[in-house]
Amino acid sequence: MCENPLRALPKMDVLLSHPILLAARERVPYALVRQAARDKLEEVRRAVLAGAAVPSVDALAGDIAAAAQTMSRPGLKRVINATGVVLHTNLGRAPLAPQAAEAVMAVAEGYSNLEYDLDNACRGSRHSHVESLLCSLTGAEAAMAVNNNAAAVFLMLSALAAGKGVAVSRGELVEIGGAFRVPEIMAASGAVLREVGTTNKTRLSDYERAVLSGEALALLKVHTSNYQIVGFTEDTPLSQLSGLAAAHGLPLLCDLGSCVLSPAFLPSLPAPSAAVALADGADVVCFSGDKLLGGPQAGIVLGKKRYIDAMKRHPLARVVRIDKLSLAALEATLLLLRDPESAREALPALSMLNARPEDLRARAGDLAAGLGEALGEDYTVSVLPCTGQVGGGSMPNEALPGFCAAVTAGPGVPQGLEAAFRRHEVPILCRIHHGALLLDVRTLSAEDEREILRAAESVRRSER
Ligand SMILES: *Cc1c(COP(=O)(O)O)cnc(C)c1O
């Protein structure tokens, strides 16, 4: 009567010799199949004790084989970004140019001259691979690259302003996202924050007072990438601050966040430019490699040689150094950036941001036609205007006019279809708007579009 229900569960060795799992062992290491079986048996044991029925051995074996297969594949994988947000931080920001991806492969699979000087047969510097390119592209005296821009800001403040008062406008004490807040990063670096001005207005005279009183021994300007103050506002540009800094021999530091090297890369948008910031008199500027620049994750620092040298010598430089894979991608990206006209085509992020609405309309038309055919007559697909975004906290008020393929009606539109696309082998991420599923072509490659059609065909098959 009170028979132990767990007795009905198969024994581990019996389960592992089930034909489904014997077959799975051909594709997946045995250790993973065993681990998956152990996990599954434990899960079922708990469910059975709580009153659930004992599943069939075939069902168990099928679940275990699928779990082992999942365990054998990396969880971090390619996804398709159909959201129209170009520098989507959750989706890895800027996609690399093929040349940059090839450069990564070339140094990843073997040894490289990362810190070896091939001409003089002696130890070299990892900075050398990008420094002269960065300088010639922007007019900077010196340059270095570190792990990311948060690290660049931290190193800049630690090396150039630790223990010193740094004047920052109250309107620039921003949070960039995650835990990156200007006052906190300053405190962590040992720099002493001297707030000047007010939230909406900061004048040159505010900085002057902090400098003349001796409270500020450096000036920091932070580009408020992700928000804008509008209305009754006043901001002191770098070109005005540089006179003050120079007159007192103080460094003028600038966290540009997301910028292009020069305005030629993104003529249609008011993007900050590193070359312009240097020409306006910034002594050191830093910014991200994987935002508007269109390269890998990196923090790029440009400026006067004596300041950059002090940053290179600082012990934290080793803590925040860039790895060889990112460095390879960064150098290849910079090589492409030597010619702005071809870079606007060659770098995926720049080409997406520079895309012309009429071209997007034509591509959305083709995608909509293909989708309509692949999904079948139960669905309605059309072309709709839509608005893309720069993303990555850059220029939040710039709407990028574009076009999307919109699935406006059909079984499971929008939520069911959204989930089916998201669970596709190559997950497809789209937006839902007014009950329609939108696929913005701005952020799609030709290969992405073919994969979307394959996903649509498998949705249709599963509905038969
Ligand atoms: C994005 C950003 C950062 C942080 O850069 P990461 O590359 O994400 O480390 C710092 N400051 C500003 C102004 C930014 O926009």
PDB file of N, CA, C and O and ligand atoms in Angstrom, residues 89 93 147-153 172 174-177 180 182 185 221-226 254-259 286-291 296-300 392-394, ligand 1:
ATOM      1  N   THR A  89      23.619  48.155 -25.709  1.00  0.00           N
ATOM      2  CA  THR A  89      24.558  47.701 -24.682  1.00  0.00           C
ATOM      3  C   THR A  89      24.269  46.263 -24.249  1.00  0.00           C
ATOM      4  O   THR A  89      25.183  45.485 -23.994  1.00  0.00           O
ATOM      5  N   ARG A  93      26.928  46.062 -27.972  1.00  0.00           N
ATOM      6  CA  ARG A  93      27.317  47.323 -28.636  1.00  0.00           C
ATOM      7  C   ARG A  93      27.750  47.103 -30.097  1.00  0.00           C
ATOM      8  O   ARG A  93      27.091  46.389 -30.807  1.00  0.00           O
ATOM      9  N   ASN A 147      41.288  48.712 -21.032  1.00  0.00           N
ATOM     10  CA  ASN A 147      40.205  47.728 -21.118  1.00  0.00           C
ATOM     11  C   ASN A 147      38.843  48.283 -21.543  1.00  0.00           C
ATOM     12  O   ASN A 147      38.149  47.701 -22.362  1.00  0.00           O
ATOM     13  N   ASN A 148      38.442  49.402 -20.983  1.00  0.00           N
ATOM     14  CA  ASN A 148      37.180  50.035 -21.410  1.00  0.00           C
ATOM     15  C   ASN A 148      37.236  51.497 -20.969  1.00  0.00           C
ATOM     16  O   ASN A 148      38.208  51.933 -20.345  1.00  0.00           O
ATOM     17  N   ASN A 149      36.209  52.261 -21.291  1.00  0.00           N
ATOM     18  CA  ASN A 149      36.294  53.688 -20.986  1.00  0.00           C
ATOM     19  C   ASN A 149      36.165  53.977 -19.493  1.00  0.00           C
ATOM     20  O   ASN A 149      36.745  54.933 -18.986  1.00  0.00           O
ATOM     21  N   ALA A 150      35.418  53.136 -18.769  1.00  0.00           N
ATOM     22  CA  ALA A 150      35.337  53.320 -17.317  1.00  0.00           C
ATOM     23  C   ALA A 150      36.753  53.211 -16.724  1.00  0.00           C
ATOM     24  O   ALA A 150      37.143  54.002 -15.859  1.00  0.00           O
ATOM     25  N   ALA A 151      37.518  52.240 -17.222  1.00  0.00           N
ATOM     26  CA  ALA A 151      38.899  52.069 -16.765  1.00  0.00           C
ATOM     27  C   ALA A 151      39.752  53.270 -17.169  1.00  0.00           C
ATOM     28  O   ALA A 151      40.634  53.707 -16.410  1.00  0.00           O
ATOM     29  N   ALA A 152      39.502  53.809 -18.365  1.00  0.00           N
ATOM     30  CA  ALA A 152      40.283  54.962 -18.834  1.00  0.00           C
ATOM     31  C   ALA A 152      40.052  56.171 -17.923  1.00  0.00           C
ATOM     32  O   ALA A 152      40.991  56.865 -17.538  1.00  0.00           O
ATOM     33  N   VAL A 153      38.778  56.403 -17.545  1.00  0.00           N
ATOM     34  CA  VAL A 153      38.460  57.529 -16.660  1.00  0.00           C
ATOM     35  C   VAL A 153      39.143  57.325 -15.302  1.00  0.00           C
ATOM     36  O   VAL A 153      39.753  58.243 -14.744  1.00  0.00           O
ATOM     37  N   GLU A 172      27.190  67.843 -14.775  1.00  0.00           N
ATOM     38  CA  GLU A 172      27.902  66.723 -15.413  1.00  0.00           C
ATOM     39  C   GLU A 172      28.197  65.593 -14.428  1.00  0.00           C
ATOM     40  O   GLU A 172      28.962  64.680 -14.744  1.00  0.00           O
ATOM     41  N   VAL A 174      27.053  62.759 -13.640  1.00  0.00           N
ATOM     42  CA  VAL A 174      26.042  61.852 -14.174  1.00  0.00           C
ATOM     43  C   VAL A 174      26.301  60.404 -13.785  1.00  0.00           C
ATOM     44  O   VAL A 174      27.404  60.030 -13.389  1.00  0.00           O
ATOM     45  N   GLU A 175      25.260  59.607 -13.932  1.00  0.00           N
ATOM     46  CA  GLU A 175      25.394  58.152 -13.893  1.00  0.00           C
ATOM     47  C   GLU A 175      25.282  57.674 -15.326  1.00  0.00           C
ATOM     48  O   GLU A 175      24.336  58.013 -16.022  1.00  0.00           O
ATOM     49  N   ILE A 176      26.278  56.901 -15.777  1.00  0.00           N
ATOM     50  CA  ILE A 176      26.306  56.449 -17.163  1.00  0.00           C
ATOM     51  C   ILE A 176      25.473  55.189 -17.333  1.00  0.00           C
ATOM     52  O   ILE A 176      24.969  54.875 -18.396  1.00  0.00           O
ATOM     53  N   GLY A 177      25.335  54.430 -16.260  1.00  0.00           N
ATOM     54  CA  GLY A 177      24.631  53.151 -16.366  1.00  0.00           C
ATOM     55  C   GLY A 177      25.421  52.153 -15.549  1.00  0.00           C
ATOM     56  O   GLY A 177      26.605  52.337 -15.319  1.00  0.00           O
ATOM     57  N   PHE A 180      28.422  53.025 -12.804  1.00  0.00           N
ATOM     58  CA  PHE A 180      29.388  54.053 -13.152  1.00  0.00           C
ATOM     59  C   PHE A 180      28.789  55.431 -12.915  1.00  0.00           C
ATOM     60  O   PHE A 180      27.997  55.933 -13.716  1.00  0.00           O
ATOM     61  N   VAL A 182      29.885  59.417 -11.843  1.00  0.00           N
ATOM     62  CA  VAL A 182      31.071  60.275 -11.828  1.00  0.00           C
ATOM     63  C   VAL A 182      31.563  60.543 -10.402  1.00  0.00           C
ATOM     64  O   VAL A 182      32.755  60.361 -10.119  1.00  0.00           O
ATOM     65  N   ILE A 185      33.268  57.268  -9.066  1.00  0.00           N
ATOM     66  CA  ILE A 185      34.528  56.873  -9.725  1.00  0.00           C
ATOM     67  C   ILE A 185      35.636  57.841  -9.301  1.00  0.00           C
ATOM     68  O   ILE A 185      36.787  57.448  -9.123  1.00  0.00           O
ATOM     69  N   LYS A 221      35.764  67.630 -17.683  1.00  0.00           N
ATOM     70  CA  LYS A 221      34.501  67.806 -18.393  1.00  0.00           C
ATOM     71  C   LYS A 221      33.991  66.409 -18.748  1.00  0.00           C
ATOM     72  O   LYS A 221      34.733  65.582 -19.273  1.00  0.00           O
ATOM     73  N   VAL A 222      32.728  66.153 -18.423  1.00  0.00           N
ATOM     74  CA  VAL A 222      32.136  64.840 -18.707  1.00  0.00           C
ATOM     75  C   VAL A 222      31.034  65.042 -19.729  1.00  0.00           C
ATOM     76  O   VAL A 222      30.132  65.866 -19.524  1.00  0.00           O
ATOM     77  N   HIS A 223      31.124  64.315 -20.827  1.00  0.00           N
ATOM     78  CA  HIS A 223      30.049  64.436 -21.812  1.00  0.00           C
ATOM     79  C   HIS A 223      28.823  63.730 -21.258  1.00  0.00           C
ATOM     80  O   HIS A 223      28.872  62.544 -20.928  1.00  0.00           O
ATOM     81  N   THR A 224      27.727  64.454 -21.122  1.00  0.00           N
ATOM     82  CA  THR A 224      26.516  63.864 -20.543  1.00  0.00           C
ATOM     83  C   THR A 224      25.789  63.110 -21.653  1.00  0.00           C
ATOM     84  O   THR A 224      24.719  63.494 -22.098  1.00  0.00           O
ATOM     85  N   SER A 225      26.419  61.979 -22.066  1.00  0.00           N
ATOM     86  CA  SER A 225      25.936  61.268 -23.261  1.00  0.00           C
ATOM     87  C   SER A 225      24.466  60.908 -23.190  1.00  0.00           C
ATOM     88  O   SER A 225      23.742  61.029 -24.166  1.00  0.00           O
ATOM     89  N   ASN A 226      24.026  60.411 -22.011  1.00  0.00           N
ATOM     90  CA  ASN A 226      22.729  59.746 -22.005  1.00  0.00           C
ATOM     91  C   ASN A 226      21.574  60.616 -21.536  1.00  0.00           C
ATOM     92  O   ASN A 226      20.463  60.143 -21.387  1.00  0.00           O
ATOM     93  N   CYS A 254      38.910  65.304 -20.158  1.00  0.00           N
ATOM     94  CA  CYS A 254      37.580  65.224 -20.750  1.00  0.00           C
ATOM     95  C   CYS A 254      37.178  63.775 -20.983  1.00  0.00           C
ATOM     96  O   CYS A 254      37.864  63.035 -21.704  1.00  0.00           O
ATOM     97  N   ASP A 255      36.074  63.361 -20.354  1.00  0.00           N
ATOM     98  CA  ASP A 255      35.493  62.039 -20.626  1.00  0.00           C
ATOM     99  C   ASP A 255      34.431  62.247 -21.698  1.00  0.00           C
ATOM    100  O   ASP A 255      33.341  62.727 -21.417  1.00  0.00           O
ATOM    101  N   LEU A 256      34.774  61.885 -22.938  1.00  0.00           N
ATOM    102  CA  LEU A 256      33.831  62.092 -24.046  1.00  0.00           C
ATOM    103  C   LEU A 256      32.796  60.973 -24.134  1.00  0.00           C
ATOM    104  O   LEU A 256      31.797  61.111 -24.829  1.00  0.00           O
ATOM    105  N   GLY A 257      33.059  59.848 -23.487  1.00  0.00           N
ATOM    106  CA  GLY A 257      32.102  58.739 -23.507  1.00  0.00           C
ATOM    107  C   GLY A 257      32.030  58.086 -24.873  1.00  0.00           C
ATOM    108  O   GLY A 257      32.786  57.200 -25.191  1.00  0.00           O
ATOM    109  N   SER A 258      31.104  58.570 -25.686  1.00  0.00           N
ATOM    110  CA  SER A 258      30.882  57.986 -27.003  1.00  0.00           C
ATOM    111  C   SER A 258      31.196  59.044 -28.044  1.00  0.00           C
ATOM    112  O   SER A 258      30.550  60.082 -28.077  1.00  0.00           O
ATOM    113  N   CYS A 259      32.206  58.809 -28.891  1.00  0.00           N
ATOM    114  CA  CYS A 259      32.534  59.823 -29.893  1.00  0.00           C
ATOM    115  C   CYS A 259      33.116  59.186 -31.136  1.00  0.00           C
ATOM    116  O   CYS A 259      33.501  58.023 -31.134  1.00  0.00           O
ATOM    117  N   CYS A 286      39.182  60.861 -23.171  1.00  0.00           N
ATOM    118  CA  CYS A 286      39.023  59.409 -23.216  1.00  0.00           C
ATOM    119  C   CYS A 286      37.612  59.069 -23.678  1.00  0.00           C
ATOM    120  O   CYS A 286      36.691  59.890 -23.535  1.00  0.00           O
ATOM    121  N   PHE A 287      37.462  57.901 -24.277  1.00  0.00           N
ATOM    122  CA  PHE A 287      36.163  57.473 -24.820  1.00  0.00           C
ATOM    123  C   PHE A 287      36.169  55.964 -25.060  1.00  0.00           C
ATOM    124  O   PHE A 287      37.222  55.317 -25.008  1.00  0.00           O
ATOM    125  N   SER A 288      34.990  55.423 -25.361  1.00  0.00           N
ATOM    126  CA  SER A 288      34.832  53.978 -25.555  1.00  0.00           C
ATOM    127  C   SER A 288      35.202  53.560 -26.973  1.00  0.00           C
ATOM    128  O   SER A 288      34.931  54.280 -27.930  1.00  0.00           O
ATOM    129  N   GLY A 289      35.758  52.354 -27.086  1.00  0.00           N
ATOM    130  CA  GLY A 289      36.071  51.799 -28.400  1.00  0.00           C
ATOM    131  C   GLY A 289      34.861  51.190 -29.080  1.00  0.00           C
ATOM    132  O   GLY A 289      34.814  51.077 -30.305  1.00  0.00           O
ATOM    133  N   ASP A 290      33.854  50.760 -28.295  1.00  0.00           N
ATOM    134  CA  ASP A 290      32.744  50.015 -28.892  1.00  0.00           C
ATOM    135  C   ASP A 290      31.441  50.819 -28.945  1.00  0.00           C
ATOM    136  O   ASP A 290      30.363  50.257 -29.087  1.00  0.00           O
ATOM    137  N   LYS A 291      31.539  52.123 -28.813  1.00  0.00           N
ATOM    138  CA  LYS A 291      30.353  52.957 -29.038  1.00  0.00           C
ATOM    139  C   LYS A 291      30.479  53.545 -30.449  1.00  0.00           C
ATOM    140  O   LYS A 291      30.650  52.800 -31.401  1.00  0.00           O
ATOM    141  N   PRO A 296      36.081  47.377 -30.979  1.00  0.00           N
ATOM    142  CA  PRO A 296      35.881  46.462 -29.852  1.00  0.00           C
ATOM    143  C   PRO A 296      35.753  47.218 -28.526  1.00  0.00           C
ATOM    144  O   PRO A 296      36.039  48.426 -28.471  1.00  0.00           O
ATOM    145  N   GLN A 297      35.379  46.517 -27.470  1.00  0.00           N
ATOM    146  CA  GLN A 297      35.405  47.113 -26.135  1.00  0.00           C
ATOM    147  C   GLN A 297      36.828  47.591 -25.862  1.00  0.00           C
ATOM    148  O   GLN A 297      37.794  46.849 -26.009  1.00  0.00           O
ATOM    149  N   ALA A 298      36.966  48.843 -25.502  1.00  0.00           N
ATOM    150  CA  ALA A 298      38.274  49.413 -25.182  1.00  0.00           C
ATOM    151  C   ALA A 298      38.036  50.803 -24.628  1.00  0.00           C
ATOM    152  O   ALA A 298      36.979  51.393 -24.843  1.00  0.00           O
ATOM    153  N   GLY A 299      39.014  51.296 -23.888  1.00  0.00           N
ATOM    154  CA  GLY A 299      38.994  52.692 -23.478  1.00  0.00           C
ATOM    155  C   GLY A 299      40.159  53.351 -24.184  1.00  0.00           C
ATOM    156  O   GLY A 299      41.290  52.873 -24.099  1.00  0.00           O
ATOM    157  N   ILE A 300      39.900  54.402 -24.909  1.00  0.00           N
ATOM    158  CA  ILE A 300      40.956  55.048 -25.682  1.00  0.00           C
ATOM    159  C   ILE A 300      41.279  56.384 -25.034  1.00  0.00           C
ATOM    160  O   ILE A 300      40.360  57.139 -24.683  1.00  0.00           O
ATOM    161  N   GLY A 392      23.712  52.769 -26.653  1.00  0.00           N
ATOM    162  CA  GLY A 392      24.954  52.920 -25.894  1.00  0.00           C
ATOM    163  C   GLY A 392      24.993  54.225 -25.115  1.00  0.00           C
ATOM    164  O   GLY A 392      26.054  54.752 -24.828  1.00  0.00           O
ATOM    165  N   GLY A 393      23.818  54.755 -24.793  1.00  0.00           N
ATOM    166  CA  GLY A 393      23.772  56.011 -24.045  1.00  0.00           C
ATOM    167  C   GLY A 393      24.199  57.205 -24.887  1.00  0.00           C
ATOM    168  O   GLY A 393      24.513  58.265 -24.345  1.00  0.00           O
ATOM    169  N   SER A 394      24.243  57.058 -26.218  1.00  0.00           N
ATOM    170  CA  SER A 394      24.694  58.158 -27.060  1.00  0.00           C
ATOM    171  C   SER A 394      23.511  58.869 -27.705  1.00  0.00           C
ATOM    172  O   SER A 394      22.633  58.216 -28.264  1.00  0.00           O
TER     173      SER A 394
HETATM  174  C1  LIG B   1      29.841  54.878 -21.809  1.00  0.00           C
HETATM  175  C2  LIG B   1      30.510  55.909 -20.991  1.00  0.00           C
HETATM  176  C3  LIG B   1      31.472  55.541 -20.044  1.00  0.00           C
HETATM  177  C4  LIG B   1      31.834  54.100 -19.781  1.00  0.00           C
HETATM  178  O1  LIG B   1      32.431  53.525 -20.902  1.00  0.00           O
HETATM  179  P1  LIG B   1      32.578  51.924 -21.022  1.00  0.00           P
HETATM  180  O2  LIG B   1      33.260  51.735 -22.340  1.00  0.00           O
HETATM  181  O3  LIG B   1      31.205  51.374 -20.968  1.00  0.00           O
HETATM  182  O4  LIG B   1      33.414  51.470 -19.890  1.00  0.00           O
HETATM  183  C5  LIG B   1      32.063  56.546 -19.312  1.00  0.00           C
HETATM  184  N1  LIG B   1      31.743  57.846 -19.499  1.00  0.00           N
HETATM  185  C6  LIG B   1      30.822  58.228 -20.424  1.00  0.00           C
HETATM  186  C7  LIG B   1      30.504  59.699 -20.572  1.00  0.00           C
HETATM  187  C8  LIG B   1      30.177  57.276 -21.199  1.00  0.00           C
HETATM  188  O5  LIG B   1      29.273  57.637 -22.106  1.00  0.00           O
END
